[in-house]
Short mmCIF file of C-alpha atoms in Angstrom, two decimals:
data_model
loop_
_atom_site.label_atom_id
_atom_site.label_comp_id
_atom_site.label_asym_id
_atom_site.label_seq_id
_atom_site.Cartn_x
_atom_site.Cartn_y
_atom_site.Cartn_z
CA MET A 1 11.68 228.54 -65.62
CA ARG A 2 10.67 228.73 -61.95
CA LYS A 3 10.50 224.99 -61.39
CA THR A 4 12.97 222.44 -60.09
CA LEU A 5 13.82 219.48 -62.32
CA LEU A 6 13.80 215.99 -60.85
CA LEU A 7 16.25 213.73 -62.71
CA ASN A 8 16.20 210.04 -61.85
CA LYS A 9 18.85 207.41 -62.56
CA ASP A 10 17.77 206.86 -66.17
CA ASP A 11 17.62 210.60 -66.87
CA VAL A 12 21.13 211.12 -65.49
CA HIS A 13 22.46 208.19 -67.51
CA GLU A 14 20.92 209.50 -70.73
CA ASN A 15 22.05 213.09 -70.25
CA VAL A 16 25.63 212.46 -69.15
CA GLN A 17 27.58 211.26 -72.17
CA MET A 18 31.06 210.14 -71.19
CA PRO A 19 33.23 212.24 -73.56
CA GLU A 20 31.62 215.47 -72.37
CA LEU A 21 31.76 214.38 -68.76
CA ILE A 22 35.48 213.60 -68.99
CA SER A 23 36.05 217.13 -70.29
CA ALA A 24 33.94 218.64 -67.49
CA ILE A 25 35.80 216.65 -64.81
CA GLU A 26 39.11 217.81 -66.28
CA ASP A 27 37.82 221.39 -66.07
CA ALA A 28 36.87 220.78 -62.44
CA PHE A 29 40.33 219.50 -61.52
CA ALA A 30 41.88 222.55 -63.19
CA ALA A 31 39.53 224.97 -61.44
CA TYR A 32 40.29 223.43 -58.07
CA GLU A 33 44.06 223.70 -58.44
CA SER A 34 43.89 227.23 -59.87
CA GLY A 35 41.82 228.46 -56.93
CA ASP A 36 38.60 228.86 -58.89
CA ALA A 37 36.64 226.41 -56.77
CA GLN A 38 35.43 226.09 -53.22
CA MET A 39 35.17 222.66 -51.64
CA PRO A 40 34.78 222.49 -47.85
CA PRO A 41 35.84 219.21 -46.25
CA LYS A 42 33.40 216.33 -46.47
CA SER A 43 31.37 216.18 -43.24
CA TYR A 44 30.10 213.01 -41.57
CA ILE A 45 27.14 212.12 -39.38
CA ASP A 46 27.83 208.77 -37.72
CA LEU A 47 24.84 206.60 -36.82
CA PRO A 48 26.25 203.56 -34.99
CA GLN A 49 22.78 202.59 -33.79
CA TYR A 50 21.90 201.94 -37.44
CA ASN A 51 25.36 200.77 -38.53
CA GLY A 52 25.54 203.63 -41.01
CA ASP A 53 26.48 207.21 -41.69
CA PHE A 54 25.63 210.25 -43.78
CA ARG A 55 28.15 212.36 -45.69
CA SER A 56 27.63 215.85 -47.12
CA MET A 57 29.77 217.15 -49.98
CA PRO A 58 29.23 220.79 -51.07
CA ALA A 59 31.18 222.57 -53.80
CA TYR A 60 31.30 225.48 -56.21
CA LEU A 61 33.51 225.78 -59.26
CA ASP A 62 34.10 228.34 -61.99
CA ALA A 63 35.37 226.68 -65.16
CA GLY A 64 35.49 229.92 -67.16
CA ASP A 65 32.76 229.20 -69.69
CA TRP A 66 30.45 227.91 -66.96
CA ASP A 67 30.14 227.75 -63.22
CA ALA A 68 28.12 225.49 -60.97
CA ALA A 69 27.23 224.84 -57.36
CA GLY A 70 25.66 221.98 -55.47
CA ILE A 71 25.79 219.50 -52.64
CA LYS A 72 25.65 215.71 -52.53
CA TRP A 73 24.04 213.97 -49.56
CA VAL A 74 25.13 210.34 -49.48
CA ASN A 75 24.90 207.46 -47.03
CA VAL A 76 26.67 204.18 -46.30
CA HIS A 77 24.42 201.63 -44.55
CA PRO A 78 25.92 198.11 -44.95
CA ASP A 79 22.83 196.36 -43.51
CA ASN A 80 20.41 197.87 -46.02
CA GLY A 81 20.40 194.95 -48.42
CA ASP A 82 19.55 192.27 -45.86
CA LYS A 83 17.20 194.33 -43.70
CA TYR A 84 15.40 196.64 -46.11
CA ASP A 85 16.14 195.48 -49.64
CA LEU A 86 17.81 198.84 -50.28
CA PRO A 87 21.24 199.73 -51.68
CA THR A 88 24.08 200.16 -49.22
CA VAL A 89 24.95 203.52 -50.75
CA MET A 90 22.41 206.07 -51.97
CA GLY A 91 23.07 209.63 -53.00
CA THR A 92 20.99 212.72 -53.73
CA MET A 93 22.44 215.74 -55.51
CA ILE A 94 21.03 219.26 -55.15
CA TYR A 95 22.15 221.40 -58.09
CA SER A 96 21.72 225.15 -57.63
CA ASP A 97 22.13 228.30 -59.68
CA PRO A 98 25.16 230.01 -58.11
CA GLU A 99 23.89 233.46 -59.15
CA ASN A 100 20.63 233.38 -57.22
CA ALA A 101 20.67 230.02 -55.35
CA PHE A 102 17.53 228.69 -57.08
CA PRO A 103 17.44 224.86 -56.84
CA LEU A 104 17.64 223.95 -60.51
CA ALA A 105 17.55 220.20 -60.07
CA LEU A 106 17.44 217.24 -57.72
CA LEU A 107 19.37 214.35 -59.20
CA ASP A 108 20.08 210.71 -58.44
CA GLY A 109 23.51 211.01 -56.91
CA THR A 110 24.29 207.30 -57.09
CA GLU A 111 24.37 207.15 -60.89
CA LEU A 112 26.10 210.53 -60.93
CA THR A 113 28.83 209.19 -58.64
CA MET A 114 29.48 206.12 -60.76
CA LEU A 115 29.78 208.18 -63.93
CA ARG A 116 32.03 210.87 -62.50
CA THR A 117 34.28 208.28 -60.84
CA GLY A 118 34.87 206.63 -64.20
CA ALA A 119 35.48 210.00 -65.82
CA ALA A 120 38.05 210.95 -63.16
CA ALA A 121 39.98 207.75 -63.86
CA ALA A 122 39.84 208.55 -67.57
CA VAL A 123 41.32 212.02 -67.01
CA ALA A 124 44.19 210.51 -65.03
CA THR A 125 44.67 207.73 -67.58
CA ASP A 126 44.80 210.22 -70.42
CA HIS A 127 47.63 212.11 -68.73
CA LEU A 128 49.53 209.23 -67.13
CA ALA A 129 49.15 206.06 -69.20
CA VAL A 130 51.38 205.20 -72.17
CA GLU A 131 49.94 206.56 -75.41
CA ASP A 132 49.60 203.14 -77.03
CA ALA A 133 47.91 201.46 -74.06
CA SER A 134 45.69 198.71 -75.42
CA SER A 135 45.13 196.35 -72.48
CA MET A 136 43.19 197.04 -69.29
CA GLY A 137 42.92 195.07 -66.08
CA ILE A 138 40.11 195.59 -63.61
CA ILE A 139 40.13 194.18 -60.10
CA GLY A 140 36.64 194.14 -58.67
CA ALA A 141 33.60 193.45 -60.86
CA GLY A 142 31.06 195.56 -58.99
CA VAL A 143 29.08 198.49 -60.38
CA GLN A 144 32.09 200.82 -60.52
CA SER A 145 33.97 198.49 -62.85
CA TYR A 146 31.55 199.14 -65.70
CA THR A 147 32.09 202.88 -65.81
CA GLN A 148 35.84 202.40 -65.43
CA LEU A 149 35.96 200.50 -68.71
CA ARG A 150 33.44 202.77 -70.44
CA ALA A 151 35.36 205.90 -69.51
CA ILE A 152 38.92 204.71 -70.02
CA SER A 153 38.11 203.27 -73.44
CA GLU A 154 37.24 206.84 -74.45
CA VAL A 155 40.84 208.01 -73.92
CA ARG A 156 42.80 204.90 -74.94
CA ASP A 157 42.20 202.32 -77.65
CA ILE A 158 41.51 199.43 -75.29
CA GLU A 159 41.32 196.06 -77.02
CA GLU A 160 42.05 193.46 -74.34
CA VAL A 161 40.37 193.42 -70.92
CA VAL A 162 41.15 191.16 -67.95
CA ILE A 163 38.54 191.18 -65.18
CA SER A 164 39.34 189.71 -61.75
CA ASP A 165 36.93 189.11 -58.89
CA LEU A 166 36.31 186.37 -56.33
CA ASP A 167 32.62 186.34 -57.33
CA GLU A 168 32.40 184.28 -60.51
CA GLU A 169 28.83 185.38 -61.19
CA ARG A 170 29.81 189.05 -61.18
CA VAL A 171 32.69 188.28 -63.52
CA ALA A 172 30.31 186.46 -65.88
CA ASP A 173 27.88 189.39 -65.84
CA PHE A 174 30.69 191.83 -66.62
CA ILE A 175 31.91 189.72 -69.52
CA ASP A 176 28.37 189.42 -70.89
CA ALA A 177 28.07 193.20 -70.89
CA PHE A 178 31.25 193.83 -72.88
CA GLU A 179 32.14 190.71 -74.88
CA ASP A 180 30.83 192.21 -78.14
CA GLU A 181 33.11 195.24 -77.79
CA PHE A 182 36.36 193.93 -76.31
CA ASP A 183 38.54 190.84 -76.17
CA ILE A 184 37.58 190.18 -72.58
CA ARG A 185 38.36 187.30 -70.24
CA PRO A 186 38.49 186.46 -66.54
CA GLY A 187 41.92 186.39 -64.93
CA SER A 188 43.91 186.53 -61.74
CA ILE A 189 44.93 189.69 -59.93
CA GLU A 190 48.44 189.19 -61.29
CA GLU A 191 47.17 188.98 -64.88
CA ALA A 192 45.06 192.11 -64.46
CA ALA A 193 47.96 194.00 -62.86
CA GLY A 194 50.22 193.29 -65.82
CA CYS A 195 48.03 195.22 -68.26
CA ASP A 196 48.85 198.68 -69.61
CA VAL A 197 46.10 200.22 -67.46
CA LEU A 198 44.76 198.84 -64.19
CA SER A 199 41.73 200.02 -62.21
CA THR A 200 41.20 198.67 -58.71
CA VAL A 201 37.67 199.01 -57.37
CA THR A 202 37.51 196.86 -54.23
CA PRO A 203 36.80 197.62 -50.53
CA VAL A 204 39.75 195.62 -49.13
CA GLU A 205 41.81 196.68 -46.12
CA SER A 206 44.79 194.41 -46.82
CA PRO A 207 46.68 195.03 -50.09
CA ILE A 208 45.90 192.55 -52.84
CA VAL A 209 48.09 193.91 -55.67
CA PRO A 210 51.73 192.84 -55.17
CA ARG A 211 54.61 194.87 -56.58
CA GLU A 212 56.01 192.02 -58.67
CA ALA A 213 52.72 191.62 -60.57
CA VAL A 214 52.58 195.19 -61.87
CA GLY A 215 53.82 195.83 -65.40
CA ASP A 216 56.90 197.97 -65.95
CA HIS A 217 54.85 200.85 -67.39
CA THR A 218 51.40 200.14 -65.97
CA HIS A 219 49.20 203.05 -64.98
CA ILE A 220 46.99 202.25 -61.97
CA ASN A 221 43.76 204.00 -61.01
CA ALA A 222 43.34 203.20 -57.30
CA MET A 223 39.62 203.85 -56.89
CA GLY A 224 38.49 201.53 -54.11
CA ALA A 225 39.76 203.19 -50.95
CA ASP A 226 37.21 205.66 -49.60
CA ALA A 227 37.62 205.29 -45.85
CA GLU A 228 40.34 205.01 -43.23
CA GLY A 229 42.00 201.60 -43.27
CA LYS A 230 41.21 200.70 -46.86
CA HIS A 231 44.29 199.80 -48.91
CA GLU A 232 44.45 197.90 -52.25
CA LEU A 233 48.05 198.27 -53.44
CA ALA A 234 51.20 196.98 -51.78
CA ASP A 235 53.27 199.77 -50.27
CA GLU A 236 56.11 198.95 -52.66
CA VAL A 237 53.84 199.77 -55.61
CA LEU A 238 53.12 203.23 -54.22
CA LEU A 239 56.75 203.91 -53.34
CA ASP A 240 58.01 202.89 -56.79
CA ALA A 241 55.35 204.82 -58.73
CA LYS A 242 54.83 208.33 -59.99
CA LEU A 243 52.13 208.93 -57.36
CA VAL A 244 49.38 211.41 -58.25
CA ILE A 245 46.48 212.35 -55.96
CA ASP A 246 43.21 214.24 -56.34
CA ASP A 247 43.33 216.06 -52.97
CA HIS A 248 45.92 215.89 -50.22
CA ALA A 249 43.56 216.11 -47.25
CA GLN A 250 41.20 213.45 -48.58
CA THR A 251 43.79 210.99 -49.85
CA THR A 252 45.84 211.06 -46.66
CA HIS A 253 42.68 210.61 -44.60
CA SER A 254 40.76 208.03 -46.61
CA GLY A 255 42.44 207.35 -49.95
CA GLU A 256 44.72 204.56 -51.11
CA ILE A 257 47.70 206.16 -49.39
CA ASN A 258 46.03 206.67 -46.00
CA VAL A 259 47.47 203.60 -44.28
CA PRO A 260 51.14 203.87 -45.33
CA TYR A 261 51.00 207.65 -44.90
CA HIS A 262 49.89 207.45 -41.27
CA GLU A 263 52.33 204.64 -40.58
CA GLY A 264 55.15 206.84 -41.87
CA VAL A 265 56.00 204.42 -44.67
CA LEU A 266 55.03 207.02 -47.25
CA THR A 267 55.53 210.79 -46.87
CA ASP A 268 54.73 213.95 -48.82
CA ASP A 269 58.07 213.57 -50.57
CA ASP A 270 56.74 210.39 -52.21
CA ILE A 271 53.74 212.22 -53.72
CA TYR A 272 54.47 213.60 -57.18
CA GLY A 273 51.57 216.03 -57.19
CA ALA A 274 47.88 216.61 -57.83
CA ILE A 275 46.06 215.68 -61.01
CA GLY A 276 44.87 219.29 -61.31
CA ASP A 277 48.44 220.53 -61.60
CA ILE A 278 49.06 218.05 -64.39
CA VAL A 279 45.89 219.17 -66.19
CA LEU A 280 47.02 222.79 -65.89
CA GLY A 281 50.49 221.95 -67.23
CA ASN A 282 52.23 222.89 -63.98
CA LEU A 283 53.56 219.32 -63.75
CA ASP A 284 54.37 216.78 -66.44
CA GLY A 285 52.12 213.80 -66.98
CA ARG A 286 53.60 210.64 -68.48
CA THR A 287 57.18 211.04 -69.65
CA ASP A 288 59.50 208.59 -71.40
CA ALA A 289 61.38 208.10 -68.13
CA ASP A 290 58.31 206.99 -66.18
CA GLY A 291 57.61 203.44 -65.11
CA ILE A 292 54.58 202.72 -62.94
CA SER A 293 52.12 205.52 -62.27
CA VAL A 294 49.31 205.58 -59.70
CA PHE A 295 46.30 207.87 -59.41
CA ASP A 296 44.86 207.88 -55.89
CA SER A 297 41.25 208.98 -56.32
CA THR A 298 38.98 209.65 -53.36
CA GLY A 299 36.24 211.42 -55.30
CA LEU A 300 35.75 215.16 -54.92
CA ALA A 301 32.59 217.21 -54.57
CA ILE A 302 33.67 219.35 -57.53
CA GLN A 303 33.34 216.23 -59.68
CA ASP A 304 29.73 215.75 -58.58
CA VAL A 305 28.93 219.38 -59.34
CA ALA A 306 30.54 219.13 -62.78
CA ALA A 307 28.58 215.97 -63.53
CA ALA A 308 25.33 217.55 -62.35
CA HIS A 309 26.04 220.49 -64.66
CA VAL A 310 26.31 218.15 -67.64
CA ALA A 311 23.17 216.24 -66.64
CA TYR A 312 21.10 219.39 -66.23
CA GLU A 313 22.30 221.09 -69.41
CA HIS A 314 21.09 218.19 -71.57
CA ALA A 315 17.79 217.51 -69.79
CA PHE A 316 15.74 219.87 -71.95
CA GLU A 317 17.08 218.73 -75.31
CA ASN A 318 16.48 215.13 -74.24
CA ASP A 319 13.04 216.07 -72.89
CA ASN A 320 13.45 214.13 -69.68
CA GLY A 321 13.06 214.78 -65.99
CA TYR A 322 10.02 215.94 -64.06
CA ALA A 323 9.59 219.67 -63.42
CA PHE A 324 7.86 220.59 -60.13
CA ASP A 325 7.23 223.75 -58.16
CA LEU A 326 9.42 223.00 -55.13
CA LEU A 327 9.38 226.56 -53.77
CA GLY A 328 5.86 227.56 -54.80
CA LEU A 329 7.13 230.29 -57.10
CA ALA A 330 5.75 229.16 -60.47
CA GLU A 331 3.29 231.54 -62.08
#
């Protein structure tokens, strides 16, 4: 096939089934830690005149049975909603054949990001949460919260869900979406933090999760921090936890640990290790001696490439997407 496949949001959603995506993201973490991936640092183009920026995230990974390459081009323009009726964040993924560089697909990177972010939290939860975890708290009822619950319920038998957000309408919408599947209710930050698993998906810059609210064996997926200054968890939570990161450079620059790390409150000695090393078996995941655990996730380009691989591989069997002759090579 000498054509490029265009996969929109609905196509990506249909093609990327969560159990397979979780496995692919786990493969990506392993490939990165074993040296079988290339992931240059995320680059930024700042556009202060438009109150926005662009970010480019290229990567290649070899998972053994498959390899994949691509780049995500994503923006953050906070004024888009009010000025242009557009999303604040939009992403486009270019997925290429690593053997010959042919552009196999252009994909909606926004849906891809939401799905792979949930899958990353599920990988960490599978390795770090208690085996019999049955309750989940979520702080922040935005779009990311939905995939957090979808993904994590694939690796743990979640029965009870506590959702916390200042926006009551968003909480109501979240409950409507899941009330037939879970025992779900609104609650405070403290109630959410006491669950077996907690995912935080907020943009705050002052910690909102106090140490005393966190359960003795709670596993926390800290997903909200994606820029310098963002910080959801009290420093005492991080210092008392088995602290696992996705990438040292990214987490210390823009992850949950970025503020206490640069203030010297938290050092490399406080970081247990990378999730990839746990996946590979180089480090233990949850042990009987563990109390709180935290996964600091910044989102890696290898995750986007792995998700694009899954989306593309199922496009033909699902008969979706639009094939077009981008390069003028079709016979």
